[in-house]
Coordinates of C-alpha atoms in Angstrom, one line a residue:
Chain N
M409 CA 200.3 203.8 -9.7
I410 CA 198.8 206.3 -7.3
L411 CA 195.8 204.0 -6.9
S412 CA 198.2 201.1 -6.2
V413 CA 200.0 203.1 -3.5
I414 CA 196.8 204.2 -1.9
S415 CA 195.6 200.6 -1.8
A416 CA 198.9 199.6 -0.2
F417 CA 198.2 202.2 2.5
I418 CA 194.7 200.8 3.2
S419 CA 195.6 197.2 3.0
T420 CA 198.5 197.6 5.4
I421 CA 196.2 199.3 7.9
G422 CA 193.8 196.4 7.5
F423 CA 196.7 194.1 8.2
S424 CA 197.9 195.9 11.3
I425 CA 194.3 195.7 12.7
V426 CA 194.4 191.9 12.1
F427 CA 197.6 191.8 14.2
H428 CA 196.0 194.0 16.9
V429 CA 198.2 197.0 16.5
Q430 CA 197.1 199.8 18.8
K431 CA 195.0 202.5 17.3
K432 CA 197.6 205.3 17.7
H433 CA 200.1 203.5 15.4
L434 CA 197.7 202.5 12.6
L435 CA 198.2 205.5 10.3
I436 CA 202.0 205.3 10.6
C437 CA 201.9 201.6 9.8
G438 CA 199.9 202.3 6.7
A439 CA 202.3 205.0 5.7
V440 CA 205.3 202.7 6.1
G441 CA 203.6 200.0 4.0
A442 CA 202.7 202.6 1.3
I443 CA 206.2 204.0 1.2
G444 CA 207.7 200.5 0.8
W445 CA 205.3 199.7 -2.0
L446 CA 206.0 203.0 -3.8
I447 CA 209.7 202.4 -3.7
Y448 CA 209.2 198.9 -4.9
L449 CA 207.2 200.1 -7.9
L450 CA 209.6 202.9 -8.7
V451 CA 212.7 200.7 -8.6
N452 CA 210.9 197.9 -10.4
E453 CA 210.1 200.3 -13.2
R454 CA 213.7 201.6 -13.4
F455 CA 215.6 198.3 -13.2
N456 CA 212.9 195.9 -14.3
S457 CA 213.8 193.4 -11.6
S458 CA 211.5 192.6 -8.7
V459 CA 214.5 191.2 -6.7
I460 CA 216.4 194.5 -6.6
A461 CA 213.1 196.3 -6.0
S462 CA 212.3 194.2 -3.0
F463 CA 215.8 194.6 -1.7
I464 CA 215.8 198.4 -1.8
A465 CA 212.2 198.6 -0.5
A466 CA 213.0 196.3 2.4
L467 CA 216.1 198.4 3.2
V468 CA 214.1 201.6 3.3
V469 CA 211.3 200.0 5.3
T470 CA 213.6 198.5 7.9
A471 CA 215.5 201.8 8.3
L472 CA 212.3 203.7 8.6
S473 CA 210.9 201.2 11.2
Y474 CA 214.1 201.6 13.2
L475 CA 213.8 205.3 13.4
L476 CA 210.1 205.2 14.2
A477 CA 210.6 202.5 16.9
K478 CA 213.3 204.7 18.5
K479 CA 211.2 207.8 18.3
R480 CA 207.9 206.4 19.5
K481 CA 209.5 204.0 22.0
T482 CA 207.7 200.9 20.7
P483 CA 208.9 197.5 19.6
I484 CA 210.2 197.6 16.0
T485 CA 208.1 194.6 15.0
I486 CA 204.9 196.7 14.7
F487 CA 206.3 198.9 11.9
L488 CA 208.5 196.2 10.4
V489 CA 205.7 193.7 9.9
A490 CA 203.5 196.4 8.3
G491 CA 206.2 197.5 5.9
I492 CA 207.3 194.0 4.9
I493 CA 203.8 192.6 4.3
P494 CA 203.2 194.2 0.8
L495 CA 206.7 192.9 -0.3
V496 CA 206.1 189.3 0.7
P497 CA 206.3 187.2 -2.6
G498 CA 202.8 185.9 -2.8
L499 CA 202.7 186.5 -6.6
G500 CA 205.7 184.2 -7.1
L501 CA 204.3 181.5 -4.9
Y502 CA 201.0 181.5 -6.8
R503 CA 202.5 181.6 -10.2
M504 CA 204.8 178.7 -9.2
M505 CA 201.8 176.6 -8.2
Y506 CA 199.9 177.6 -11.4
A507 CA 202.9 176.5 -13.5
V508 CA 203.1 173.2 -11.7
L509 CA 199.4 172.6 -12.4
N510 CA 200.0 173.3 -16.1
K511 CA 202.9 170.8 -16.0
D512 CA 205.2 173.7 -17.1
Y513 CA 208.0 172.7 -14.8
S514 CA 210.7 175.0 -16.1
S515 CA 208.7 178.2 -15.4
A516 CA 207.7 176.6 -12.1
L517 CA 211.3 176.3 -11.1
N518 CA 211.8 179.9 -12.4
Y519 CA 209.1 181.2 -10.1
A520 CA 210.3 179.1 -7.2
T521 CA 213.8 180.5 -7.5
L522 CA 212.3 184.0 -7.8
T523 CA 210.2 183.5 -4.6
F524 CA 213.2 182.3 -2.7
E525 CA 215.4 185.1 -4.0
I526 CA 212.9 187.7 -2.9
A527 CA 212.5 186.2 0.5
G528 CA 216.3 186.0 0.8
V529 CA 216.9 189.6 -0.1
I530 CA 214.2 190.8 2.3
A531 CA 215.9 188.9 5.0
G532 CA 219.3 190.3 3.9
A533 CA 218.0 193.8 4.0
I534 CA 216.6 193.4 7.6
V535 CA 220.0 191.9 8.6
I536 CA 222.0 194.7 7.1
I537 CA 220.0 197.5 8.7
S538 CA 219.8 195.8 12.0
L539 CA 223.5 195.0 12.3
L540 CA 225.0 198.2 10.9
P541 CA 224.2 200.3 14.0
L542 CA 226.1 197.8 16.1
L543 CA 229.4 198.8 14.4
W544 CA 229.2 202.2 16.1
R545 CA 228.0 200.9 19.4
K546 CA 230.1 201.7 22.4
Q547 CA 231.8 198.7 24.1
P548 CA 229.1 197.0 26.3
K549 CA 230.1 196.5 29.9
Chain G
M1066 CA 211.6 191.4 53.1
Q1067 CA 214.4 189.4 51.5
N1068 CA 213.0 185.9 52.3
N1069 CA 212.5 183.1 49.9
S1070 CA 208.9 183.8 49.0
Y1071 CA 209.8 187.3 47.9
Y1072 CA 212.4 186.0 45.4
E1073 CA 209.9 183.4 44.2
K1074 CA 207.4 186.1 43.6
I1075 CA 209.8 188.1 41.5
L1076 CA 210.7 185.0 39.5
D1077 CA 207.1 184.2 39.0
F1078 CA 206.3 187.8 37.8
A1079 CA 209.2 187.8 35.4
V1080 CA 208.4 184.4 33.9
H1081 CA 204.7 185.2 33.5
T1082 CA 205.5 188.4 31.8
G1083 CA 207.7 186.5 29.4
E1084 CA 205.1 183.8 28.9
L1085 CA 202.5 186.3 27.9
M1086 CA 204.9 188.0 25.5
L1087 CA 205.7 184.7 23.9
K1088 CA 202.1 183.9 23.6
S1089 CA 201.5 187.2 21.9
G1090 CA 204.0 186.4 19.2
A1091 CA 207.1 188.3 20.4
E1092 CA 210.6 187.5 19.2
T1093 CA 212.5 185.1 21.4
Y1094 CA 215.3 187.5 22.0
R1095 CA 212.8 190.1 23.2
V1096 CA 211.3 187.7 25.7
E1097 CA 214.8 186.7 27.0
D1098 CA 215.8 190.3 27.3
T1099 CA 212.7 191.3 29.2
I1100 CA 213.0 188.4 31.7
T1101 CA 216.7 189.1 32.2
R1102 CA 216.1 192.8 32.7
I1103 CA 213.4 192.3 35.3
L1104 CA 215.5 189.8 37.3
N1105 CA 218.7 191.8 37.0
H1106 CA 216.8 194.7 38.7
H1107 CA 217.1 192.6 41.9
E1108 CA 220.2 191.4 43.7
F1109 CA 220.4 187.9 42.2
H1110 CA 223.8 186.2 42.1
S1111 CA 223.2 184.8 38.7
V1112 CA 220.4 184.9 36.2
D1113 CA 220.1 182.5 33.3
T1114 CA 217.2 182.4 30.8
F1115 CA 216.6 180.1 28.0
V1116 CA 213.7 180.7 25.7
I1117 CA 212.5 178.8 22.7
P1118 CA 209.3 179.5 20.8
T1119 CA 207.5 176.8 22.7
G1120 CA 208.9 177.2 26.2
I1121 CA 210.7 179.3 28.8
M1122 CA 213.3 178.1 31.4
V1123 CA 214.7 180.5 34.0
T1124 CA 217.1 179.8 36.8
V1125 CA 218.1 182.3 39.5
E1126 CA 220.6 182.0 42.3
T1127 CA 221.4 184.3 45.3
K1128 CA 224.0 184.0 48.0
T1129 CA 221.5 183.1 50.7
Y1130 CA 219.0 181.3 48.6
S1131 CA 220.5 178.5 46.6
L1132 CA 218.8 177.8 43.3
S1133 CA 215.3 178.3 41.8
T1134 CA 214.2 177.2 38.4
K1135 CA 210.9 177.8 36.6
V1136 CA 209.9 176.1 33.4
V1137 CA 206.8 177.1 31.4
R1138 CA 205.5 175.3 28.3
V1139 CA 203.9 177.8 25.9
K1140 CA 201.1 176.8 23.7
N1141 CA 198.6 178.6 21.5
R1142 CA 200.7 181.4 20.1
A1143 CA 198.9 184.2 18.4
N1144 CA 199.8 187.6 17.0
R1145 CA 198.9 190.3 19.5
L1146 CA 201.3 193.2 18.8
D1147 CA 199.4 195.5 21.1
R1148 CA 200.2 193.2 24.1
I1149 CA 203.9 193.1 23.2
E1150 CA 204.0 196.8 23.2
K1151 CA 202.2 197.1 26.6
L1152 CA 204.3 194.4 28.2
N1153 CA 207.5 196.1 26.9
Q1154 CA 206.3 199.3 28.6
L1155 CA 205.4 197.4 31.8
S1156 CA 208.9 195.8 32.1
R1157 CA 210.5 199.2 31.4
D1158 CA 208.4 200.9 34.1
Y1159 CA 209.2 198.1 36.5
V1160 CA 212.9 198.2 36.0
S1161 CA 213.0 202.0 36.3
G1162 CA 211.2 201.6 39.6
K1163 CA 208.0 203.4 38.6
I1164 CA 205.8 200.5 39.8
T1165 CA 206.1 197.9 42.5
I1166 CA 205.7 194.2 42.0
D1167 CA 202.1 194.1 43.2
E1168 CA 201.1 196.9 40.8
G1169 CA 203.1 195.0 38.2
Y1170 CA 201.0 191.9 38.8
S1171 CA 197.7 193.7 38.5
K1172 CA 198.9 195.4 35.3
L1173 CA 199.9 192.0 33.9
K1174 CA 196.4 190.7 34.6
E1175 CA 194.9 193.8 33.0
I1176 CA 197.0 193.2 29.8
K1177 CA 196.1 189.5 29.8
S1178 CA 192.4 190.2 29.7
S1179 CA 192.5 193.3 27.5
A1180 CA 190.7 192.9 24.2
S1181 CA 191.7 195.3 21.4
Y1182 CA 189.5 194.8 18.3
K1183 CA 186.3 192.9 18.0
A1184 CA 186.3 189.8 15.9
S1185 CA 183.7 191.3 13.5
V1186 CA 186.0 194.4 13.0
I1187 CA 189.0 192.2 12.2
I1188 CA 187.1 190.0 9.7
L1189 CA 185.8 193.1 8.0
W1190 CA 189.3 194.5 7.7
I1191 CA 190.6 191.2 6.3
G1192 CA 188.0 191.6 3.6
I1193 CA 189.0 195.2 2.9
S1194 CA 192.7 194.5 2.9
C1195 CA 192.2 191.5 0.6
S1196 CA 190.3 193.6 -1.9
F1197 CA 193.0 196.4 -1.8
F1198 CA 195.7 193.9 -2.2
A1199 CA 194.0 192.7 -5.3
V1200 CA 194.1 196.3 -6.6
M1201 CA 197.8 196.4 -6.0
F1202 CA 198.1 193.5 -8.5
N1203 CA 196.0 195.3 -11.1
A1204 CA 192.5 194.1 -10.3
T1205 CA 189.4 195.4 -12.2
L1206 CA 186.3 196.6 -10.3
I1207 CA 184.6 193.2 -10.5
E1208 CA 187.7 191.4 -9.1
F1209 CA 187.9 194.1 -6.4
I1210 CA 184.4 193.3 -5.2
L1211 CA 184.8 189.5 -5.5
S1212 CA 188.0 189.5 -3.5
F1213 CA 186.3 191.6 -0.8
F1214 CA 183.7 188.9 -0.3
I1215 CA 186.0 185.9 -0.7
G1216 CA 188.4 187.6 1.8
L1217 CA 185.5 188.0 4.2
G1218 CA 184.8 184.3 3.9
V1219 CA 188.4 183.4 4.4
G1220 CA 188.5 185.6 7.5
L1221 CA 185.4 184.1 8.9
L1222 CA 186.6 180.6 8.3
Q1223 CA 190.0 181.3 9.8
Y1224 CA 188.4 182.9 12.9
H1225 CA 186.1 179.9 13.5
L1226 CA 188.9 177.3 13.0
N1227 CA 191.1 179.3 15.3
E1228 CA 188.5 179.0 18.0
K1229 CA 188.8 175.2 17.8
Q1230 CA 192.5 175.4 18.5
I1231 CA 193.6 173.2 15.6
V1232 CA 197.2 173.3 14.5
N1233 CA 197.9 176.4 12.4
F1234 CA 199.1 174.7 9.2
F1235 CA 195.8 172.8 8.9
I1236 CA 193.8 176.0 9.3
L1237 CA 195.8 177.6 6.5
F1238 CA 195.4 174.6 4.3
I1239 CA 191.6 174.6 4.7
C1240 CA 191.5 178.4 4.2
S1241 CA 193.4 178.2 0.9
L1242 CA 191.3 175.2 -0.2
F1243 CA 188.2 177.3 0.4
L1244 CA 189.8 180.3 -1.4
G1245 CA 190.7 178.2 -4.4
F1246 CA 187.3 176.6 -4.7
S1247 CA 185.4 179.9 -4.3
V1248 CA 187.5 181.7 -6.9
M1249 CA 187.1 178.9 -9.4
L1250 CA 183.3 178.9 -8.7
C1251 CA 183.2 182.6 -9.5
H1252 CA 185.3 182.0 -12.6
A1253 CA 182.9 179.3 -13.7
L1254 CA 179.9 181.5 -13.1
L1255 CA 181.2 184.7 -14.5
G1256 CA 183.3 183.3 -17.3
N1257 CA 186.1 185.3 -18.9
I1258 CA 185.2 188.7 -17.6
M1259 CA 187.3 188.1 -14.6
N1260 CA 190.9 187.1 -14.1
I1261 CA 191.6 184.7 -11.3
E1262 CA 195.2 185.8 -10.6
P1263 CA 194.6 189.1 -8.7
V1264 CA 191.7 187.6 -6.7
I1265 CA 193.8 184.7 -5.5
I1266 CA 196.9 186.8 -4.7
G1267 CA 194.8 189.4 -2.9
C1268 CA 193.1 186.9 -0.8
I1269 CA 196.1 184.8 0.0
M1270 CA 198.1 187.8 1.2
P1271 CA 196.6 187.8 4.7
L1272 CA 197.4 184.1 5.1
L1273 CA 201.1 184.4 4.0
P1274 CA 203.7 184.0 6.8
G1275 CA 204.9 187.6 6.8
V1276 CA 205.1 187.8 10.6
A1277 CA 206.7 184.4 11.1
F1278 CA 209.3 185.3 8.4
T1279 CA 210.2 188.7 9.9
T1280 CA 210.4 187.1 13.4
A1281 CA 212.6 184.3 12.1
V1282 CA 215.1 186.7 10.6
R1283 CA 215.2 188.9 13.6
D1284 CA 215.7 185.9 15.9
A1285 CA 218.4 184.4 13.8
I1286 CA 220.5 187.6 13.7
S1287 CA 220.3 188.1 17.5
D1288 CA 222.0 184.7 18.0
E1289 CA 218.9 182.8 18.8
L1290 CA 219.8 180.0 16.4
I1291 CA 217.2 177.4 17.5
S1292 CA 214.4 179.9 17.5
G1293 CA 215.5 181.3 14.2
I1294 CA 215.6 177.9 12.5
S1295 CA 212.3 176.7 14.0
R1296 CA 210.5 179.9 13.0
A1297 CA 212.0 179.8 9.5
V1298 CA 210.7 176.2 9.2
E1299 CA 207.3 177.4 10.5
A1300 CA 207.2 180.1 7.8
L1301 CA 208.2 177.6 5.1
L1302 CA 205.6 175.1 6.2
M1303 CA 202.9 177.8 6.2
A1304 CA 203.9 178.7 2.6
V1305 CA 203.8 175.0 1.6
A1306 CA 200.4 174.5 3.2
L1307 CA 199.0 177.5 1.3
A1308 CA 200.5 176.4 -2.0
T1309 CA 199.1 172.9 -1.5
G1310 CA 195.7 174.2 -0.7
I1311 CA 195.6 176.4 -3.8
G1312 CA 197.0 173.7 -5.9
V1313 CA 194.6 171.0 -4.8
S1314 CA 191.5 173.2 -5.2
L1315 CA 192.6 174.6 -8.6
S1316 CA 193.4 171.2 -10.1
L1317 CA 190.2 169.6 -8.7
S1318 CA 188.2 172.5 -10.2
Y1319 CA 189.9 172.1 -13.5
Y1320 CA 189.2 168.4 -13.4
I1321 CA 185.6 168.8 -12.6
G1322 CA 185.0 171.8 -14.9
G1323 CA 187.2 170.5 -17.6
L1324 CA 188.7 173.9 -18.1
L1325 CA 192.3 172.8 -18.5

């Protein structure tokens, strides 16, 4: 598991370089990705559900990116993309395709549903964290 | 000072800042917000901006100067997060009065021509992140090495196809086709000592529409419905293109190799 988290750290840094993030943010991006993946693994182990794990990891990653974006005065996208990337359901997509090739349509449908569920809960987590602060916002003029 | 050409200059500056932001892959609401902030800094009567992922429309009006509209069609979007950050800083500096409009123009040019990482560095990092993604999905040492080289190939291919300015979905399709064939070739050569699943997932990760997806969600919740929907469709189409590429290459390899 430690190996897995370390590789999440390195691959997230690689990703951030592909998207041309400035050098000063790279380590933090990697840390956000690694924290997201660590939480995903821990929750997945506890509840044995990748949907709940993705949801909680996405919640933490989004909240963390908000705080970091406020603190470092940068667009939130930089940290959010880095954190979300390891959670994107590539595994479900591949397994769905593989099941279709094997003419195993019931498990293909299973994996397709799982992929959409994971994408949905990640979106939901981003929405919740982004909209919650607005409740306490002062009346805009 | 307050003549028509002055206003036109401001409008031009604001719209070009927005255009470069959109080209760098910024969210629609951020582009709208930036243009509106820059223009509201001046004494315009009304400012209206309308931004969609492929274009910008801005209309301003003052008491002395009736109406002025600028429309920009934006093509060739890319992901340049460093530029978004710099442009954000530029507009913030401009609104707080730290820099004048002429300095703003020269800074805009500077950002436009700035290069961040060399292509070779990026391709190398695609390979590295592919191999470490494979590790995240329980790869063994041989799969780790294989996914590094296949990832390098995918990165190189994607870079060269991007230079030709083909539509993005087709590039992804070709890349995943290449990925599927090379994985199956390795499988045919090495036999059962490797598992194809971690290699394929590791190498497909850099191609997945993570950014398009995040941007779509963030656009949709800031009331940019058109952009939200079009970006969500973009993300879905990218995923479909990837799945098709993998599916076609895998089934063809099975057909040729008779492995199924």
